[in-house]
Tab-separated table of C-alpha atoms and ligand atoms in Angstrom:
chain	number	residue	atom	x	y	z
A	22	UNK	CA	-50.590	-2.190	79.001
A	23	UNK	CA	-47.646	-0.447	77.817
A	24	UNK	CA	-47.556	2.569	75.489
A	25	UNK	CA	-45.837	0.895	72.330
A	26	UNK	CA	-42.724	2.861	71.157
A	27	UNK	CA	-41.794	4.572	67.857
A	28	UNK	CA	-39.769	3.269	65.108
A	29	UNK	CA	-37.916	6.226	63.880
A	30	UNK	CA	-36.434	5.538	60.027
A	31	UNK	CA	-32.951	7.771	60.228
A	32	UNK	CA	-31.526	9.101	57.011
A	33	UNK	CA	-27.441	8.881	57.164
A	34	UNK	CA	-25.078	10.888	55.186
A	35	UNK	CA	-23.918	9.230	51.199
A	36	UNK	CA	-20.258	10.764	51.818
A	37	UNK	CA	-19.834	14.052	53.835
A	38	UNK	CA	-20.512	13.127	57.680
A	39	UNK	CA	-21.953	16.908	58.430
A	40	UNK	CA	-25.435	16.157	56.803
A	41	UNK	CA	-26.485	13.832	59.662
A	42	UNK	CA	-29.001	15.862	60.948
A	43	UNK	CA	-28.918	17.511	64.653
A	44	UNK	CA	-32.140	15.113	65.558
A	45	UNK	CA	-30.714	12.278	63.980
A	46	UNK	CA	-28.417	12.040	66.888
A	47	UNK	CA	-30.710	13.318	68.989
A	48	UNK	CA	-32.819	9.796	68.409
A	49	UNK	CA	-29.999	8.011	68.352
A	50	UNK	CA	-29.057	8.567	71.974
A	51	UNK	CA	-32.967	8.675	73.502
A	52	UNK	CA	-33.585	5.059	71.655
A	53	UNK	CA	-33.301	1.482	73.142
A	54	UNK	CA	-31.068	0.246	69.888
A	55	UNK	CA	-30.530	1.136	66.626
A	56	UNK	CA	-30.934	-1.472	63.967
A	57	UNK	CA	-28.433	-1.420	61.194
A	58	UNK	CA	-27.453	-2.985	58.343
A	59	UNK	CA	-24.336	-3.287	59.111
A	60	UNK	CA	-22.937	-2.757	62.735
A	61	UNK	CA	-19.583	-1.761	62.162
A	62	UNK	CA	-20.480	0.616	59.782
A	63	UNK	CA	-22.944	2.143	62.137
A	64	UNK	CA	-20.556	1.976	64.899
A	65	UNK	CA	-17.904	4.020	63.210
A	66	UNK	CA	-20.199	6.570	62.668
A	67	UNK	CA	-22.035	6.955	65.872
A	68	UNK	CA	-17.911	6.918	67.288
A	69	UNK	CA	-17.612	9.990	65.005
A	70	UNK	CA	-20.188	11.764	66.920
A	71	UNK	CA	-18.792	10.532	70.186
A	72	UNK	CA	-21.687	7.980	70.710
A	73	UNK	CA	-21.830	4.287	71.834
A	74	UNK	CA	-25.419	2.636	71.581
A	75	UNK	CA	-26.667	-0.308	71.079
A	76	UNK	CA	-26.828	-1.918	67.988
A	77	UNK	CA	-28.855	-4.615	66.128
A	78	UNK	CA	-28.047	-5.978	62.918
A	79	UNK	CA	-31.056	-5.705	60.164
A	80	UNK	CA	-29.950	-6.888	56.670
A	81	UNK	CA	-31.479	-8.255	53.505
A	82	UNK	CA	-30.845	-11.807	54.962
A	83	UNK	CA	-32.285	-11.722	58.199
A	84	UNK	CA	-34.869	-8.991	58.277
A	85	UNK	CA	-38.019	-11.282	57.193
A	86	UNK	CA	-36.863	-13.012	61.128
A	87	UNK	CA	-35.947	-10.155	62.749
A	88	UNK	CA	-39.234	-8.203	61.820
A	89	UNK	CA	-41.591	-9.945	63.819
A	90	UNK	CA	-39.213	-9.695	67.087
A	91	UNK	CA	-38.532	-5.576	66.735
A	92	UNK	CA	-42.145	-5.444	66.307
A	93	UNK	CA	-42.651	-7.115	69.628
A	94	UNK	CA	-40.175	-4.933	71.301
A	95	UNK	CA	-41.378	-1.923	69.976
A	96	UNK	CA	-44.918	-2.838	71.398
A	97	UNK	CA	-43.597	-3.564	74.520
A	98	UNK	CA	-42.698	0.227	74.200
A	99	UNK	CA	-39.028	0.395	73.509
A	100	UNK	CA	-38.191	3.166	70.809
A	101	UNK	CA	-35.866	1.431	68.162
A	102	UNK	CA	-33.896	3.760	65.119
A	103	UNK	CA	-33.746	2.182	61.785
A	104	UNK	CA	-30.613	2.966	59.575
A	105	UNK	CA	-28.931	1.976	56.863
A	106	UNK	CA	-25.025	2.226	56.089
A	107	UNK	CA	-25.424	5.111	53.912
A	108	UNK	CA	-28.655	7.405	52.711
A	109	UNK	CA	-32.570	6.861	53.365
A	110	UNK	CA	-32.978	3.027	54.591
A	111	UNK	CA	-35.092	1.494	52.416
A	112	UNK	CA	-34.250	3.211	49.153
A	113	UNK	CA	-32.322	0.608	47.418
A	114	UNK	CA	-31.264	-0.399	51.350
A	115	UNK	CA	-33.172	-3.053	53.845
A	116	UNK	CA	-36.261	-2.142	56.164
A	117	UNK	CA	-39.484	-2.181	53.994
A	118	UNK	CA	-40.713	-5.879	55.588
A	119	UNK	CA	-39.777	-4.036	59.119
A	120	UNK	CA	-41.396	-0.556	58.531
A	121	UNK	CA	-44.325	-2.598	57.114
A	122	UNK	CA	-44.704	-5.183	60.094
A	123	UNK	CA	-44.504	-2.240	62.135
A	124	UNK	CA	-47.565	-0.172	60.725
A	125	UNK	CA	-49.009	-3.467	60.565
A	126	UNK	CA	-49.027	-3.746	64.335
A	127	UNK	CA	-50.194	0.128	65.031
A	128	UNK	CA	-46.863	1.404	65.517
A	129	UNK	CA	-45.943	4.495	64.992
A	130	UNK	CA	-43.240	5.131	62.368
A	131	UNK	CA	-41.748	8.532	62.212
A	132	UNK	CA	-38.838	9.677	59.344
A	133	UNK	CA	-35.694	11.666	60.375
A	134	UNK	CA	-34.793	13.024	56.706
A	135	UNK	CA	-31.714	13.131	55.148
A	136	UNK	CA	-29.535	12.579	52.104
A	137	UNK	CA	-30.388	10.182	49.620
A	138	UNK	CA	-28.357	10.085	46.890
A	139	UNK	CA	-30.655	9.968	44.232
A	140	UNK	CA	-32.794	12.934	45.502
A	141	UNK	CA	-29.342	14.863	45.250
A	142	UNK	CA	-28.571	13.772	41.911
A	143	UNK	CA	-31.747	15.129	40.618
A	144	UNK	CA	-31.264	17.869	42.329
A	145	UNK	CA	-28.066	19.397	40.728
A	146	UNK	CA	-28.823	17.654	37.079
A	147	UNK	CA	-30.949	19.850	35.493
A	148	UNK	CA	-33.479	17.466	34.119
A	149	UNK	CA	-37.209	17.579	34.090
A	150	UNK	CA	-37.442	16.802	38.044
A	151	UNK	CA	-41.167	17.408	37.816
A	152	UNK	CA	-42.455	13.944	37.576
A	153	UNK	CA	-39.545	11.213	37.727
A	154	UNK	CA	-39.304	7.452	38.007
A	155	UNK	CA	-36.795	5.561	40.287
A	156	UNK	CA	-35.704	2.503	38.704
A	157	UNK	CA	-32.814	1.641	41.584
A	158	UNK	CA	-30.236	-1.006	40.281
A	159	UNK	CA	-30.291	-2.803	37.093
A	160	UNK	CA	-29.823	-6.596	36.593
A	161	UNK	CA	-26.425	-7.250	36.846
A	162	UNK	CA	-26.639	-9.396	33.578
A	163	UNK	CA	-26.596	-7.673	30.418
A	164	UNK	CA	-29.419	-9.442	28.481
A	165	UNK	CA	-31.752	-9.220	32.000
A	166	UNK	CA	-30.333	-5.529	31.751
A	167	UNK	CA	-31.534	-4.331	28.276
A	168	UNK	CA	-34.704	-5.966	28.486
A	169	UNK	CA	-35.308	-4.097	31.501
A	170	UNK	CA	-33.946	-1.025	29.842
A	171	UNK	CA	-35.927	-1.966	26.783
A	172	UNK	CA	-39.197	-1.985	28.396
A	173	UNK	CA	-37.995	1.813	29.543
A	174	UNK	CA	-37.498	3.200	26.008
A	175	UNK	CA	-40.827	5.480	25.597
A	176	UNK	CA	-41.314	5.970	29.254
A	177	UNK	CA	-41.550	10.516	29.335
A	178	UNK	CA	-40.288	10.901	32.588
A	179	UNK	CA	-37.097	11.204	33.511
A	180	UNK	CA	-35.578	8.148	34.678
A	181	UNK	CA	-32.990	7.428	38.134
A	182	UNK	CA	-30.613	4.411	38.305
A	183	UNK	CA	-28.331	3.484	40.800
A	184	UNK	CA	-25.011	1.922	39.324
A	185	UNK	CA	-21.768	0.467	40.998
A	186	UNK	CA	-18.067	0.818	40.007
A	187	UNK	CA	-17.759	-2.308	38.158
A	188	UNK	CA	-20.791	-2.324	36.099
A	189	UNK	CA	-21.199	1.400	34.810
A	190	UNK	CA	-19.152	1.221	31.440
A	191	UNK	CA	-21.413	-1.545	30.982
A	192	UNK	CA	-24.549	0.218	31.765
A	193	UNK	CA	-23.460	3.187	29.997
A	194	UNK	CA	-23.043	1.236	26.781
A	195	UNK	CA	-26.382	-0.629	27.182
A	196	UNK	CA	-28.175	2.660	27.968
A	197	UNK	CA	-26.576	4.051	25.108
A	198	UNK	CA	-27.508	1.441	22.915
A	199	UNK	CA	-31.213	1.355	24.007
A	200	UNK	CA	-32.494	4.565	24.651
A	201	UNK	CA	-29.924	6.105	21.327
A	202	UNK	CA	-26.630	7.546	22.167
A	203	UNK	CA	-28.427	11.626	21.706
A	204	UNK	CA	-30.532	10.951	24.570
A	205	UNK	CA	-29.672	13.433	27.809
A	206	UNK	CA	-28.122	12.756	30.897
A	207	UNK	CA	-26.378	13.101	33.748
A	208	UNK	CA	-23.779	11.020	36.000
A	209	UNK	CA	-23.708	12.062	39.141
A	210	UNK	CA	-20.474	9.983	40.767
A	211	UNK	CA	-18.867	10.583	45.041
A	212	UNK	CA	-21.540	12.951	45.832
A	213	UNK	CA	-20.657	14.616	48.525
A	214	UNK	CA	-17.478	13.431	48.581
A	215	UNK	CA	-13.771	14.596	47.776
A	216	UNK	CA	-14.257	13.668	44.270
A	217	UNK	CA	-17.807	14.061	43.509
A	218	UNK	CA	-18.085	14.656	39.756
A	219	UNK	CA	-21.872	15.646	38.212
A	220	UNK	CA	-20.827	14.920	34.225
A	221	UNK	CA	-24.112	16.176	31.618
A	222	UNK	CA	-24.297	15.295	27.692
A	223	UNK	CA	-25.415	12.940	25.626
A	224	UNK	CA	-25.789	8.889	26.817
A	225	UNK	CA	-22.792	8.457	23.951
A	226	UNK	CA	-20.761	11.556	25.206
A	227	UNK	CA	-21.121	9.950	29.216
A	228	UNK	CA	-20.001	6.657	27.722
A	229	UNK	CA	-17.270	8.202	25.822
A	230	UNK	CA	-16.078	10.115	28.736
A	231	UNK	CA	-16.206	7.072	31.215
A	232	UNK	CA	-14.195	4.893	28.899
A	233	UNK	CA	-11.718	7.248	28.109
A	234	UNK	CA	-10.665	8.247	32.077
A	235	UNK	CA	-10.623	5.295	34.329
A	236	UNK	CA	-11.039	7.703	37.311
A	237	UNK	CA	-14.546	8.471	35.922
A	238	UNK	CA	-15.173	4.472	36.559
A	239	UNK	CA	-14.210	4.515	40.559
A	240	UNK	CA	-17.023	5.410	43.641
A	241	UNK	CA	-21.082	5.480	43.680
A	242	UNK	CA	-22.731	6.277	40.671
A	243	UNK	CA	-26.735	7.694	40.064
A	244	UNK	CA	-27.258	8.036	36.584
A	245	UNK	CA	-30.282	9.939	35.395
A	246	UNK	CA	-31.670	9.846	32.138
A	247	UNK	CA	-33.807	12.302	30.269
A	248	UNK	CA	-37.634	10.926	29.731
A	249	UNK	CA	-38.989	10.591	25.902
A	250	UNK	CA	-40.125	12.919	24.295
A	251	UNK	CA	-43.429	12.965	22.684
A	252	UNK	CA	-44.456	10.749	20.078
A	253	UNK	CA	-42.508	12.515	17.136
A	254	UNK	CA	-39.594	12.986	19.546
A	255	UNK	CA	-39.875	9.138	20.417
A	256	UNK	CA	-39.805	7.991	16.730
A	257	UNK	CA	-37.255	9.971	16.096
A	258	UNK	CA	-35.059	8.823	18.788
A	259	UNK	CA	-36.304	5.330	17.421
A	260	UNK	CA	-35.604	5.954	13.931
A	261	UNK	CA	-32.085	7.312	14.705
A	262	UNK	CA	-31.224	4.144	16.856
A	263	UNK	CA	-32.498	1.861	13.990
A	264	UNK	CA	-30.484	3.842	11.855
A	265	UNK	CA	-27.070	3.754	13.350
A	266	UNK	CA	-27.503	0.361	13.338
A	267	UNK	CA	-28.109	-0.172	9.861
A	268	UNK	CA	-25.685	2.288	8.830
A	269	UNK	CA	-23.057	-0.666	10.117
A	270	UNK	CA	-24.208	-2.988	7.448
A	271	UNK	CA	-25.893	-1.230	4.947
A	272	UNK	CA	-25.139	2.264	2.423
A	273	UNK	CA	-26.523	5.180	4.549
A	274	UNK	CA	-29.603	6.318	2.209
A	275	UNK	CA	-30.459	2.437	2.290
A	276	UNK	CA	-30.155	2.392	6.194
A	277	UNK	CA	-31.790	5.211	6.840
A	278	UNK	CA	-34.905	4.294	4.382
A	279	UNK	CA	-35.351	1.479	5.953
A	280	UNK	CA	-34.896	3.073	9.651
A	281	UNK	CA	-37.927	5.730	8.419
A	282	UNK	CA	-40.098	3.096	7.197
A	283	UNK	CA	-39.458	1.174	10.944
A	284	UNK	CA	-39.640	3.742	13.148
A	285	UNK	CA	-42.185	6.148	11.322
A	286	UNK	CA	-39.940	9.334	11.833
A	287	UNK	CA	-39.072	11.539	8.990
A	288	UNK	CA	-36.196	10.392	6.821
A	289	UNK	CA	-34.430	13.504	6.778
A	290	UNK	CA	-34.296	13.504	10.854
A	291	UNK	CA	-32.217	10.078	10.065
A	292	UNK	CA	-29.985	10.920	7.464
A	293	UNK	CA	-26.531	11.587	8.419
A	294	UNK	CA	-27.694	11.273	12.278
A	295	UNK	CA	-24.147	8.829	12.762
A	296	UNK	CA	-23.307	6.160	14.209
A	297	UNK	CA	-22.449	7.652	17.939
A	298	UNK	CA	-26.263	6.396	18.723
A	299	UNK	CA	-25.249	3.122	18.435
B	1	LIG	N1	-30.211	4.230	50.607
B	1	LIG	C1	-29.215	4.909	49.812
B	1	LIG	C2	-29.743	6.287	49.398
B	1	LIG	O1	-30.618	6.811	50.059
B	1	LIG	O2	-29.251	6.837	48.428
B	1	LIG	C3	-28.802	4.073	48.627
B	1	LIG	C4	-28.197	2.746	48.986
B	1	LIG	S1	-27.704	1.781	47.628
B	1	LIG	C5	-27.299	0.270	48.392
B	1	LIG	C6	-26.107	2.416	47.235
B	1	LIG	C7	-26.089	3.107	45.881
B	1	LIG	O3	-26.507	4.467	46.038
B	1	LIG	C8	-24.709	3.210	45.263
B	1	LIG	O4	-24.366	2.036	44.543
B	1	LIG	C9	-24.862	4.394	44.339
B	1	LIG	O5	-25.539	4.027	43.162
B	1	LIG	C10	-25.772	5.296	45.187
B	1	LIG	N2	-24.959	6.187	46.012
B	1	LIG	C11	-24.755	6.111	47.333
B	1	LIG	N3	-23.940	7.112	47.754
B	1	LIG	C12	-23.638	7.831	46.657
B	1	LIG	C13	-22.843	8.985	46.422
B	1	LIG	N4	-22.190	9.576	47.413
B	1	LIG	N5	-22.754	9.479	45.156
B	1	LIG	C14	-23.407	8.872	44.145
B	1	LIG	N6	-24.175	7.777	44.311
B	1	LIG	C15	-24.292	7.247	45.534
């Protein structure tokens, strides 16, 4: 009977290749193979560090196959490393039906940390970091988008998305138009990179300033999003959405009578609150 091996889940760096950790490549040359997501990607890097080892690909179209065969070689007691191209596999990234099959079968799974980009967004926005929901990637269609957004709108705490280059104007706007252009955030764009950018204002300021400088529209995005407030907070925030959408169609007192009566939040907190929220 052999002593099964260990699948060790290896966090690799988002940008800047001097976060690998020391024991990262410590596991990487003690293990049989390391299974990535993708293999050139994973061989450049371990050629950065002066390494060759073997490699096994382990992607969102194969890994429901693959699983059950890793897990047999691992129990036959080879050591395997999980990675994925960039970050902490499995956030956003391939490896949960592995690292599951795995603990399934008794084997013992052990985590080399390491960057993960939305960890180091929170951790230079200055937003409630307390108690914080990850939400990854939205649909890439806008009406599966706001309705996912939608169902978002009074959750308190403070909210993580991952976004791409093509389709954060888009968010922006959408995020914007759901949660109220006042709400607080933070884009946190190249992290660790040579243009890593951490913009903070308001939803309609971020959209503003992303529209107006393509530049702000190129690399890896996290976007992190202030929670609601309390109740009065949330009505407000309601009321003011409501209200810079009236305000297009209807005389402001009108609009914002009608956005008070809706939302429940003070009329006075309306008035006059523009139509940036919309
Ligand atoms: N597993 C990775 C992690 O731990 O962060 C995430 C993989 S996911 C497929 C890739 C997304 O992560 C990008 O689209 C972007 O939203 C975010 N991301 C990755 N690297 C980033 C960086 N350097 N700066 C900002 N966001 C980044």
């Amino acid at each position: 009977m052999h002593t099964p091996g260990t699948l060790h889940v290896v966090a690799t760096p988002i940008g800047n290749l001097g976060d690998l950790a020391p024991r990262a490549l410590e596991i990487f040359r003690s293990v049989a193979a390391i299974c990535a997501e993708d293999t050139r990607h994973t061989r450049q890097l371990l050629a950065h560090f002066g390494l060759e080892r073997p490699l096994l690909a382990l992607h969102q179209h194969n890994e429901d196959a693959q699983a059950a065969q890793l897990v047999q070689r691992l129990l036959s007691g080879d050591s395997l490393a999980l990675v994925s191209d960039a970050g902490t596999p499995l956030v956003s990234d391939p490896g949960f039906r592995l690292v599951r099959a795995a603990r399934e079968a008794g084997v013992r799974v052990s985590p080399v940390p390491g960057a993960c980009a939305a960890i180091a967004a929170l951790s230079v926005a200055g937003i409630a970091s307390d108690r914080f929901a990850f939400e990854g990637f939205l649909p890439a269609k806008g009406g599966a988008r706001r309705e996912r957004l939608s169902g978002l709108v009074g959750e308190t705490r403070t909210l993580l998305f991952y976004e791409s280059a093509h389709r954060i104007e888009e968010a922006l706007h959408d995020m914007a138009g759901v949660f109220g252009g006042e709400r607080r955030a933070v884009m946190a764009r190249e992290l660790t990179k040579l243009f890593e950018t951490v913009l903070d204002g308001s939803l309609a300021e971020l959209r503003a300033a992303v529209a107006a400088d393509p530049n702000q529209r190129r690399g890896e995005f996290v976007v992190i999003i202030e929670g609601a407030g309390d109740d009065a907070d949330a009505k407000v925030h309601e009321g003011r959405r409501l209200y810079a959408r009236l305000s297009e169609h209807l005389p402001p007192s009108t609009a914002a009578k009608l956005a008070a009566e809706l939302s429940g939040a003070p009329r006075k907190a309306l008035y006059g609150s523009g139509r940036e929220n919309a």
